[in-house]
Amino acid sequence: QVQLVESGGGLVQAGGSLRLACAASGRTFSGYAMGWFRQVPGKEREFVTAISRGGSGTYYADSVKGRFTISRDNAKNTVSLQMNSLKPEDTAIYYCAASSLGSWFLRRTKEESYDYWGQGTQVTVSS
């Protein structure tokens, strides 16, 4: 079992920055690939970014490429999401998720590839 707790959400003006953090507890953190998803009420949850177990592989949705950066610290059991140049369309609840799947790389953008989810943190970008 892995418990995930997100933090760092809030209200920011367009063009601003926020840094989200996800703290993991439970089983060995380095055994999990990690991802961030986001969801707007009434819409499906969408993939934002993901990072491999060791941190060498990072992947981004086209909508955030060049603006968002995912990173992880396996010694501290944390994964972070640095969000720059925020836009109103980035407004959503952001969730971190952990995957133990051996085939995670092939399906890293799919919700069903992730075993554990945090409770989410709200990010609101005003225009």
mmCIF file of N, CA and C in Angstrom:
data_model
loop_
_atom_site.group_PDB
_atom_site.id
_atom_site.type_symbol
_atom_site.label_atom_id
_atom_site.label_comp_id
_atom_site.label_asym_id
_atom_site.label_seq_id
_atom_site.Cartn_x
_atom_site.Cartn_y
_atom_site.Cartn_z
ATOM 1 N N GLN A 1 0.848 -1.200 0.000
ATOM 2 C CA GLN A 1 0.000 0.000 0.000
ATOM 3 C C GLN A 1 0.876 1.239 0.000
ATOM 4 N N VAL A 2 0.477 2.226 -0.789
ATOM 5 C CA VAL A 2 1.184 3.499 -0.851
ATOM 6 C C VAL A 2 0.178 4.615 -0.589
ATOM 7 N N GLN A 3 0.530 5.516 0.276
ATOM 8 C CA GLN A 3 -0.305 6.687 0.515
ATOM 9 C C GLN A 3 0.359 7.902 -0.125
ATOM 10 N N LEU A 4 -0.439 8.681 -0.835
ATOM 11 C CA LEU A 4 0.064 9.856 -1.542
ATOM 12 C C LEU A 4 -0.690 11.091 -1.061
ATOM 13 N N VAL A 5 0.049 12.130 -0.752
ATOM 14 C CA VAL A 5 -0.553 13.374 -0.300
ATOM 15 C C VAL A 5 0.034 14.530 -1.095
ATOM 16 N N GLU A 6 -0.831 15.234 -1.835
ATOM 17 C CA GLU A 6 -0.394 16.381 -2.623
ATOM 18 C C GLU A 6 -0.479 17.665 -1.798
ATOM 19 N N SER A 7 0.343 18.610 -2.175
ATOM 20 C CA SER A 7 0.303 19.939 -1.561
ATOM 21 C C SER A 7 0.823 20.954 -2.559
ATOM 22 N N GLY A 8 0.592 22.226 -2.255
ATOM 23 C CA GLY A 8 1.161 23.284 -3.070
ATOM 24 C C GLY A 8 0.202 23.963 -4.026
ATOM 25 N N GLY A 9 -1.031 23.483 -4.086
ATOM 26 C CA GLY A 9 -1.986 24.129 -4.970
ATOM 27 C C GLY A 9 -2.383 25.499 -4.444
ATOM 28 N N GLY A 10 -3.104 26.243 -5.274
ATOM 29 C CA GLY A 10 -3.555 27.560 -4.857
ATOM 30 C C GLY A 10 -4.029 28.379 -6.022
ATOM 31 N N LEU A 11 -4.153 29.665 -5.772
ATOM 32 C CA LEU A 11 -4.617 30.631 -6.777
ATOM 33 C C LEU A 11 -3.429 31.449 -7.263
ATOM 34 N N VAL A 12 -3.298 31.559 -8.564
ATOM 35 C CA VAL A 12 -2.189 32.312 -9.147
ATOM 36 C C VAL A 12 -2.681 33.021 -10.401
ATOM 37 N N GLN A 13 -2.076 34.133 -10.720
ATOM 38 C CA GLN A 13 -2.429 34.843 -11.934
ATOM 39 C C GLN A 13 -1.789 34.180 -13.149
ATOM 40 N N ALA A 14 -2.407 34.380 -14.290
ATOM 41 C CA ALA A 14 -1.843 33.862 -15.531
ATOM 42 C C ALA A 14 -0.415 34.380 -15.703
ATOM 43 N N GLY A 15 0.452 33.481 -16.129
ATOM 44 C CA GLY A 15 1.862 33.802 -16.272
ATOM 45 C C GLY A 15 2.687 33.486 -15.044
ATOM 46 N N GLY A 16 2.020 33.187 -13.955
ATOM 47 C CA GLY A 16 2.712 32.893 -12.714
ATOM 48 C C GLY A 16 3.146 31.448 -12.618
ATOM 49 N N SER A 17 3.664 31.101 -11.445
ATOM 50 C CA SER A 17 4.204 29.761 -11.214
ATOM 51 C C SER A 17 3.661 29.178 -9.923
ATOM 52 N N LEU A 18 3.615 27.862 -9.896
ATOM 53 C CA LEU A 18 3.301 27.108 -8.688
ATOM 54 C C LEU A 18 4.151 25.854 -8.698
ATOM 55 N N ARG A 19 4.436 25.352 -7.499
ATOM 56 C CA ARG A 19 5.156 24.092 -7.381
ATOM 57 C C ARG A 19 4.319 23.155 -6.527
ATOM 58 N N LEU A 20 3.918 22.048 -7.135
ATOM 59 C CA LEU A 20 3.168 21.026 -6.414
ATOM 60 C C LEU A 20 4.133 19.963 -5.895
ATOM 61 N N ALA A 21 3.789 19.402 -4.749
ATOM 62 C CA ALA A 21 4.572 18.318 -4.185
ATOM 63 C C ALA A 21 3.656 17.150 -3.859
ATOM 64 N N CYS A 22 4.202 15.962 -3.947
ATOM 65 C CA CYS A 22 3.466 14.762 -3.589
ATOM 66 C C CYS A 22 4.367 13.935 -2.681
ATOM 67 N N ALA A 23 3.920 13.738 -1.463
ATOM 68 C CA ALA A 23 4.681 12.948 -0.490
ATOM 69 C C ALA A 23 4.112 11.541 -0.426
ATOM 70 N N ALA A 24 4.994 10.571 -0.504
ATOM 71 C CA ALA A 24 4.576 9.178 -0.505
ATOM 72 C C ALA A 24 5.025 8.476 0.766
ATOM 73 N N SER A 25 4.186 7.613 1.248
ATOM 74 C CA SER A 25 4.546 6.790 2.398
ATOM 75 C C SER A 25 4.068 5.368 2.135
ATOM 76 N N GLY A 26 4.671 4.439 2.828
ATOM 77 C CA GLY A 26 4.292 3.054 2.614
ATOM 78 C C GLY A 26 5.447 2.277 2.013
ATOM 79 N N ARG A 27 5.165 1.566 0.951
ATOM 80 C CA ARG A 27 6.171 0.714 0.342
ATOM 81 C C ARG A 27 7.250 1.527 -0.357
ATOM 82 N N THR A 28 8.272 0.863 -0.780
ATOM 83 C CA THR A 28 9.442 1.507 -1.356
ATOM 84 C C THR A 28 9.074 2.413 -2.512
ATOM 85 N N PHE A 29 9.298 3.680 -2.314
ATOM 86 C CA PHE A 29 8.905 4.697 -3.285
ATOM 87 C C PHE A 29 9.600 4.501 -4.614
ATOM 88 N N SER A 30 10.848 4.115 -4.577
ATOM 89 C CA SER A 30 11.610 3.993 -5.819
ATOM 90 C C SER A 30 11.127 2.844 -6.691
ATOM 91 N N GLY A 31 10.253 2.022 -6.166
ATOM 92 C CA GLY A 31 9.695 0.933 -6.947
ATOM 93 C C GLY A 31 8.516 1.350 -7.802
ATOM 94 N N TYR A 32 8.144 2.628 -7.743
ATOM 95 C CA TYR A 32 6.971 3.119 -8.447
ATOM 96 C C TYR A 32 7.338 4.211 -9.438
ATOM 97 N N ALA A 33 6.817 4.073 -10.640
ATOM 98 C CA ALA A 33 6.799 5.204 -11.544
ATOM 99 C C ALA A 33 5.700 6.147 -11.063
ATOM 100 N N MET A 34 5.873 7.429 -11.322
ATOM 101 C CA MET A 34 4.928 8.411 -10.799
ATOM 102 C C MET A 34 4.365 9.268 -11.917
ATOM 103 N N GLY A 35 3.144 9.705 -11.713
ATOM 104 C CA GLY A 35 2.520 10.564 -12.705
ATOM 105 C C GLY A 35 1.692 11.650 -12.052
ATOM 106 N N TRP A 36 1.427 12.671 -12.817
ATOM 107 C CA TRP A 36 0.486 13.733 -12.430
ATOM 108 C C TRP A 36 -0.632 13.770 -13.479
ATOM 109 N N PHE A 37 -1.840 13.833 -13.002
ATOM 110 C CA PHE A 37 -3.019 13.991 -13.833
ATOM 111 C C PHE A 37 -3.788 15.203 -13.327
ATOM 112 N N ARG A 38 -4.719 15.671 -14.135
ATOM 113 C CA ARG A 38 -5.564 16.779 -13.686
ATOM 114 C C ARG A 38 -6.981 16.569 -14.199
ATOM 115 N N GLN A 39 -7.906 17.191 -13.491
ATOM 116 C CA GLN A 39 -9.312 17.024 -13.848
ATOM 117 C C GLN A 39 -10.086 18.291 -13.570
ATOM 118 N N VAL A 40 -10.870 18.668 -14.553
ATOM 119 C CA VAL A 40 -11.814 19.775 -14.431
ATOM 120 C C VAL A 40 -13.186 19.161 -14.212
ATOM 121 N N PRO A 41 -13.992 19.716 -13.301
ATOM 122 C CA PRO A 41 -15.335 19.153 -13.071
ATOM 123 C C PRO A 41 -16.104 18.990 -14.369
ATOM 124 N N GLY A 42 -16.685 17.811 -14.536
ATOM 125 C CA GLY A 42 -17.469 17.546 -15.733
ATOM 126 C C GLY A 42 -16.670 16.997 -16.889
ATOM 127 N N LYS A 43 -15.353 16.931 -16.699
ATOM 128 C CA LYS A 43 -14.492 16.402 -17.763
ATOM 129 C C LYS A 43 -13.707 15.205 -17.255
ATOM 130 N N GLU A 44 -13.164 14.442 -18.184
ATOM 131 C CA GLU A 44 -12.356 13.291 -17.808
ATOM 132 C C GLU A 44 -11.003 13.746 -17.265
ATOM 133 N N ARG A 45 -10.450 12.890 -16.419
ATOM 134 C CA ARG A 45 -9.107 13.152 -15.913
ATOM 135 C C ARG A 45 -8.116 13.015 -17.057
ATOM 136 N N GLU A 46 -7.156 13.932 -17.120
ATOM 137 C CA GLU A 46 -6.200 13.883 -18.225
ATOM 138 C C GLU A 46 -4.767 13.795 -17.720
ATOM 139 N N PHE A 47 -3.958 13.128 -18.504
ATOM 140 C CA PHE A 47 -2.541 12.978 -18.205
ATOM 141 C C PHE A 47 -1.826 14.311 -18.340
ATOM 142 N N VAL A 48 -0.930 14.579 -17.404
ATOM 143 C CA VAL A 48 -0.122 15.795 -17.457
ATOM 144 C C VAL A 48 1.355 15.450 -17.691
ATOM 145 N N THR A 49 1.897 14.606 -16.820
ATOM 146 C CA THR A 49 3.309 14.266 -16.914
ATOM 147 C C THR A 49 3.588 13.016 -16.102
ATOM 148 N N ALA A 50 4.722 12.374 -16.381
ATOM 149 C CA ALA A 50 5.106 11.176 -15.641
ATOM 150 C C ALA A 50 6.621 11.072 -15.592
ATOM 151 N N ILE A 51 7.086 10.293 -14.618
ATOM 152 C CA ILE A 51 8.520 10.125 -14.438
ATOM 153 C C ILE A 51 8.798 8.672 -14.075
ATOM 154 N N SER A 52 9.892 8.156 -14.607
ATOM 155 C CA SER A 52 10.244 6.762 -14.371
ATOM 156 C C SER A 52 10.733 6.550 -12.940
ATOM 157 N N ARG A 53 10.917 5.297 -12.582
ATOM 158 C CA ARG A 53 11.277 4.950 -11.217
ATOM 159 C C ARG A 53 12.577 5.598 -10.761
ATOM 160 N N GLY A 54 13.549 5.611 -11.619
ATOM 161 C CA GLY A 54 14.825 6.205 -11.260
ATOM 162 C C GLY A 54 14.922 7.684 -11.538
ATOM 163 N N GLY A 55 13.954 8.195 -12.277
ATOM 164 C CA GLY A 55 13.929 9.623 -12.578
ATOM 165 C C GLY A 55 14.573 10.020 -13.888
ATOM 166 N N SER A 56 15.120 9.058 -14.610
ATOM 167 C CA SER A 56 15.819 9.409 -15.843
ATOM 168 C C SER A 56 14.877 9.668 -17.010
ATOM 169 N N GLY A 57 13.676 9.131 -16.939
ATOM 170 C CA GLY A 57 12.712 9.317 -18.021
ATOM 171 C C GLY A 57 11.561 10.193 -17.584
ATOM 172 N N THR A 58 11.322 11.263 -18.337
ATOM 173 C CA THR A 58 10.199 12.152 -18.054
ATOM 174 C C THR A 58 9.370 12.330 -19.314
ATOM 175 N N TYR A 59 8.078 12.499 -19.133
ATOM 176 C CA TYR A 59 7.154 12.543 -20.262
ATOM 177 C C TYR A 59 6.083 13.587 -19.966
ATOM 178 N N TYR A 60 5.681 14.303 -21.007
ATOM 179 C CA TYR A 60 4.763 15.417 -20.824
ATOM 180 C C TYR A 60 3.657 15.406 -21.868
ATOM 181 N N ALA A 61 2.485 15.849 -21.447
ATOM 182 C CA ALA A 61 1.435 16.129 -22.411
ATOM 183 C C ALA A 61 1.859 17.336 -23.237
ATOM 184 N N ASP A 62 1.425 17.367 -24.482
ATOM 185 C CA ASP A 62 1.812 18.476 -25.353
ATOM 186 C C ASP A 62 1.377 19.825 -24.776
ATOM 187 N N SER A 63 0.265 19.828 -24.065
ATOM 188 C CA SER A 63 -0.286 21.081 -23.552
ATOM 189 C C SER A 63 0.583 21.726 -22.470
ATOM 190 N N VAL A 64 1.482 20.949 -21.858
ATOM 191 C CA VAL A 64 2.297 21.504 -20.774
ATOM 192 C C VAL A 64 3.794 21.458 -21.090
ATOM 193 N N LYS A 65 4.146 20.859 -22.210
ATOM 194 C CA LYS A 65 5.554 20.710 -22.568
ATOM 195 C C LYS A 65 6.230 22.072 -22.660
ATOM 196 N N GLY A 66 7.379 22.183 -22.025
ATOM 197 C CA GLY A 66 8.113 23.444 -22.027
ATOM 198 C C GLY A 66 7.716 24.386 -20.900
ATOM 199 N N ARG A 67 6.618 24.077 -20.214
ATOM 200 C CA ARG A 67 6.180 24.937 -19.098
ATOM 201 C C ARG A 67 6.230 24.214 -17.760
ATOM 202 N N PHE A 68 5.979 22.926 -17.780
ATOM 203 C CA PHE A 68 5.955 22.119 -16.553
ATOM 204 C C PHE A 68 7.186 21.224 -16.498
ATOM 205 N N THR A 69 7.648 20.962 -15.271
ATOM 206 C CA THR A 69 8.782 20.054 -15.069
ATOM 207 C C THR A 69 8.488 19.128 -13.901
ATOM 208 N N ILE A 70 8.599 17.839 -14.158
ATOM 209 C CA ILE A 70 8.423 16.856 -13.102
ATOM 210 C C ILE A 70 9.789 16.407 -12.605
ATOM 211 N N SER A 71 9.870 16.145 -11.311
ATOM 212 C CA SER A 71 11.114 15.639 -10.732
ATOM 213 C C SER A 71 10.759 14.784 -9.531
ATOM 214 N N ARG A 72 11.715 13.986 -9.091
ATOM 215 C CA ARG A 72 11.471 13.155 -7.924
ATOM 216 C C ARG A 72 12.742 13.059 -7.096
ATOM 217 N N ASP A 73 12.550 12.822 -5.799
ATOM 218 C CA ASP A 73 13.653 12.614 -4.872
ATOM 219 C C ASP A 73 13.351 11.314 -4.136
ATOM 220 N N ASN A 74 13.980 10.239 -4.558
ATOM 221 C CA ASN A 74 13.684 8.936 -3.964
ATOM 222 C C ASN A 74 14.165 8.832 -2.516
ATOM 223 N N ALA A 75 15.116 9.633 -2.152
ATOM 224 C CA ALA A 75 15.581 9.623 -0.761
ATOM 225 C C ALA A 75 14.560 10.258 0.170
ATOM 226 N N LYS A 76 13.776 11.185 -0.381
ATOM 227 C CA LYS A 76 12.782 11.894 0.426
ATOM 228 C C LYS A 76 11.359 11.436 0.129
ATOM 229 N N ASN A 77 11.225 10.463 -0.765
ATOM 230 C CA ASN A 77 9.906 9.929 -1.120
ATOM 231 C C ASN A 77 8.954 11.014 -1.617
ATOM 232 N N THR A 78 9.460 11.858 -2.484
ATOM 233 C CA THR A 78 8.625 12.935 -3.002
ATOM 234 C C THR A 78 8.750 13.053 -4.517
ATOM 235 N N VAL A 79 7.686 13.512 -5.119
ATOM 236 C CA VAL A 79 7.690 13.888 -6.524
ATOM 237 C C VAL A 79 7.115 15.291 -6.619
ATOM 238 N N SER A 80 7.715 16.095 -7.461
ATOM 239 C CA SER A 80 7.317 17.497 -7.555
ATOM 240 C C SER A 80 6.910 17.836 -8.980
ATOM 241 N N LEU A 81 6.099 18.874 -9.080
ATOM 242 C CA LEU A 81 5.690 19.392 -10.379
ATOM 243 C C LEU A 81 5.847 20.905 -10.351
ATOM 244 N N GLN A 82 6.844 21.387 -11.060
ATOM 245 C CA GLN A 82 7.060 22.830 -11.194
ATOM 246 C C GLN A 82 6.264 23.310 -12.396
ATOM 247 N N MET A 83 5.363 24.251 -12.154
ATOM 248 C CA MET A 83 4.488 24.745 -13.210
ATOM 249 C C MET A 83 4.775 26.227 -13.433
ATOM 250 N N ASN A 84 5.259 26.553 -14.610
ATOM 251 C CA ASN A 84 5.570 27.935 -14.972
ATOM 252 C C ASN A 84 4.665 28.395 -16.104
ATOM 253 N N SER A 85 4.622 29.690 -16.290
ATOM 254 C CA SER A 85 3.824 30.279 -17.378
ATOM 255 C C SER A 85 2.409 29.714 -17.376
ATOM 256 N N LEU A 86 1.810 29.716 -16.221
ATOM 257 C CA LEU A 86 0.494 29.120 -16.079
ATOM 258 C C LEU A 86 -0.560 29.874 -16.870
ATOM 259 N N LYS A 87 -1.529 29.117 -17.363
ATOM 260 C CA LYS A 87 -2.619 29.659 -18.162
ATOM 261 C C LYS A 87 -3.940 29.337 -17.478
ATOM 262 N N PRO A 88 -4.977 30.110 -17.753
ATOM 263 C CA PRO A 88 -6.288 29.796 -17.149
ATOM 264 C C PRO A 88 -6.743 28.363 -17.441
ATOM 265 N N GLU A 89 -6.377 27.855 -18.602
ATOM 266 C CA GLU A 89 -6.791 26.484 -18.946
ATOM 267 C C GLU A 89 -6.047 25.417 -18.154
ATOM 268 N N ASP A 90 -5.070 25.801 -17.359
ATOM 269 C CA ASP A 90 -4.407 24.867 -16.453
ATOM 270 C C ASP A 90 -5.202 24.679 -15.161
ATOM 271 N N THR A 91 -6.235 25.463 -14.982
ATOM 272 C CA THR A 91 -7.068 25.338 -13.787
ATOM 273 C C THR A 91 -7.689 23.953 -13.714
ATOM 274 N N ALA A 92 -7.472 23.277 -12.585
ATOM 275 C CA ALA A 92 -7.963 21.902 -12.420
ATOM 276 C C ALA A 92 -7.577 21.417 -11.031
ATOM 277 N N ILE A 93 -8.094 20.258 -10.699
ATOM 278 C CA ILE A 93 -7.586 19.528 -9.539
ATOM 279 C C ILE A 93 -6.456 18.638 -10.045
ATOM 280 N N TYR A 94 -5.320 18.727 -9.388
ATOM 281 C CA TYR A 94 -4.148 17.958 -9.807
ATOM 282 C C TYR A 94 -3.944 16.775 -8.855
ATOM 283 N N TYR A 95 -3.749 15.613 -9.446
ATOM 284 C CA TYR A 95 -3.570 14.380 -8.695
ATOM 285 C C TYR A 95 -2.208 13.769 -8.999
ATOM 286 N N CYS A 96 -1.541 13.282 -7.982
ATOM 287 C CA CYS A 96 -0.374 12.454 -8.250
ATOM 288 C C CYS A 96 -0.774 10.997 -8.125
ATOM 289 N N ALA A 97 -0.042 10.146 -8.821
ATOM 290 C CA ALA A 97 -0.388 8.735 -8.879
ATOM 291 C C ALA A 97 0.879 7.901 -8.967
ATOM 292 N N ALA A 98 0.799 6.687 -8.461
ATOM 293 C CA ALA A 98 1.943 5.769 -8.452
ATOM 294 C C ALA A 98 1.611 4.498 -9.202
ATOM 295 N N SER A 99 2.575 4.036 -9.982
ATOM 296 C CA SER A 99 2.382 2.827 -10.771
ATOM 297 C C SER A 99 3.459 1.797 -10.482
ATOM 298 N N SER A 100 3.013 0.571 -10.257
ATOM 299 C CA SER A 100 3.947 -0.535 -10.046
ATOM 300 C C SER A 100 4.032 -1.438 -11.266
ATOM 301 N N LEU A 101 3.316 -1.078 -12.324
ATOM 302 C CA LEU A 101 3.251 -1.951 -13.485
ATOM 303 C C LEU A 101 4.589 -2.050 -14.207
ATOM 304 N N GLY A 102 4.925 -3.261 -14.555
ATOM 305 C CA GLY A 102 6.151 -3.452 -15.319
ATOM 306 C C GLY A 102 6.042 -2.873 -16.711
ATOM 307 N N SER A 103 4.816 -2.791 -17.224
ATOM 308 C CA SER A 103 4.598 -2.257 -18.566
ATOM 309 C C SER A 103 4.204 -0.788 -18.527
ATOM 310 N N TRP A 104 4.495 -0.140 -17.414
ATOM 311 C CA TRP A 104 4.079 1.262 -17.232
ATOM 312 C C TRP A 104 4.496 2.132 -18.404
ATOM 313 N N PHE A 105 5.682 1.988 -18.906
ATOM 314 C CA PHE A 105 6.177 2.883 -19.952
ATOM 315 C C PHE A 105 5.250 2.902 -21.159
ATOM 316 N N LEU A 106 4.717 1.734 -21.509
ATOM 317 C CA LEU A 106 3.885 1.649 -22.704
ATOM 318 C C LEU A 106 2.522 2.297 -22.501
ATOM 319 N N ARG A 107 2.119 2.428 -21.244
ATOM 320 C CA ARG A 107 0.786 2.950 -20.955
ATOM 321 C C ARG A 107 0.835 4.061 -19.920
ATOM 322 N N ARG A 108 1.875 4.836 -19.938
ATOM 323 C CA ARG A 108 2.128 5.819 -18.886
ATOM 324 C C ARG A 108 1.122 6.945 -18.862
ATOM 325 N N THR A 109 0.395 7.162 -19.956
ATOM 326 C CA THR A 109 -0.579 8.253 -19.988
ATOM 327 C C THR A 109 -1.976 7.799 -19.581
ATOM 328 N N LYS A 110 -2.131 6.514 -19.260
ATOM 329 C CA LYS A 110 -3.453 5.953 -18.970
ATOM 330 C C LYS A 110 -3.700 5.846 -17.468
ATOM 331 N N GLU A 111 -4.870 6.294 -17.039
ATOM 332 C CA GLU A 111 -5.211 6.234 -15.616
ATOM 333 C C GLU A 111 -5.100 4.816 -15.059
ATOM 334 N N GLU A 112 -5.510 3.852 -15.843
ATOM 335 C CA GLU A 112 -5.565 2.468 -15.352
ATOM 336 C C GLU A 112 -4.182 1.871 -15.128
ATOM 337 N N SER A 113 -3.151 2.571 -15.532
ATOM 338 C CA SER A 113 -1.793 2.099 -15.300
ATOM 339 C C SER A 113 -1.288 2.426 -13.908
ATOM 340 N N TYR A 114 -2.056 3.189 -13.155
ATOM 341 C CA TYR A 114 -1.625 3.667 -11.838
ATOM 342 C C TYR A 114 -2.435 3.003 -10.735
ATOM 343 N N ASP A 115 -1.705 2.516 -9.726
ATOM 344 C CA ASP A 115 -2.338 1.756 -8.651
ATOM 345 C C ASP A 115 -2.864 2.631 -7.526
ATOM 346 N N TYR A 116 -2.172 3.719 -7.253
ATOM 347 C CA TYR A 116 -2.496 4.550 -6.090
ATOM 348 C C TYR A 116 -2.600 6.009 -6.505
ATOM 349 N N TRP A 117 -3.514 6.704 -5.829
ATOM 350 C CA TRP A 117 -3.799 8.100 -6.146
ATOM 351 C C TRP A 117 -3.861 8.931 -4.872
ATOM 352 N N GLY A 118 -3.447 10.172 -4.997
ATOM 353 C CA GLY A 118 -3.638 11.114 -3.910
ATOM 354 C C GLY A 118 -5.042 11.693 -3.941
ATOM 355 N N GLN A 119 -5.320 12.587 -3.006
ATOM 356 C CA GLN A 119 -6.658 13.161 -2.890
ATOM 357 C C GLN A 119 -6.840 14.369 -3.804
ATOM 358 N N GLY A 120 -5.742 14.878 -4.332
ATOM 359 C CA GLY A 120 -5.812 16.007 -5.257
ATOM 360 C C GLY A 120 -5.587 17.335 -4.580
ATOM 361 N N THR A 121 -5.110 18.292 -5.353
ATOM 362 C CA THR A 121 -4.922 19.654 -4.882
ATOM 363 C C THR A 121 -5.392 20.611 -5.970
ATOM 364 N N GLN A 122 -6.130 21.631 -5.565
ATOM 365 C CA GLN A 122 -6.743 22.557 -6.526
ATOM 366 C C GLN A 122 -5.727 23.595 -6.996
ATOM 367 N N VAL A 123 -5.670 23.766 -8.299
ATOM 368 C CA VAL A 123 -4.882 24.836 -8.908
ATOM 369 C C VAL A 123 -5.841 25.720 -9.698
ATOM 370 N N THR A 124 -5.838 26.997 -9.387
ATOM 371 C CA THR A 124 -6.702 27.947 -10.075
ATOM 372 C C THR A 124 -5.839 29.061 -10.654
ATOM 373 N N VAL A 125 -5.965 29.274 -11.946
ATOM 374 C CA VAL A 125 -5.195 30.313 -12.629
ATOM 375 C C VAL A 125 -6.171 31.362 -13.126
ATOM 376 N N SER A 126 -6.028 32.566 -12.632
ATOM 377 C CA SER A 126 -6.928 33.650 -13.017
ATOM 378 C C SER A 126 -6.359 34.409 -14.206
ATOM 379 N N SER A 127 -7.260 34.922 -15.032
ATOM 380 C CA SER A 127 -6.823 35.649 -16.233
ATOM 381 C C SER A 127 -6.657 37.126 -15.956
#
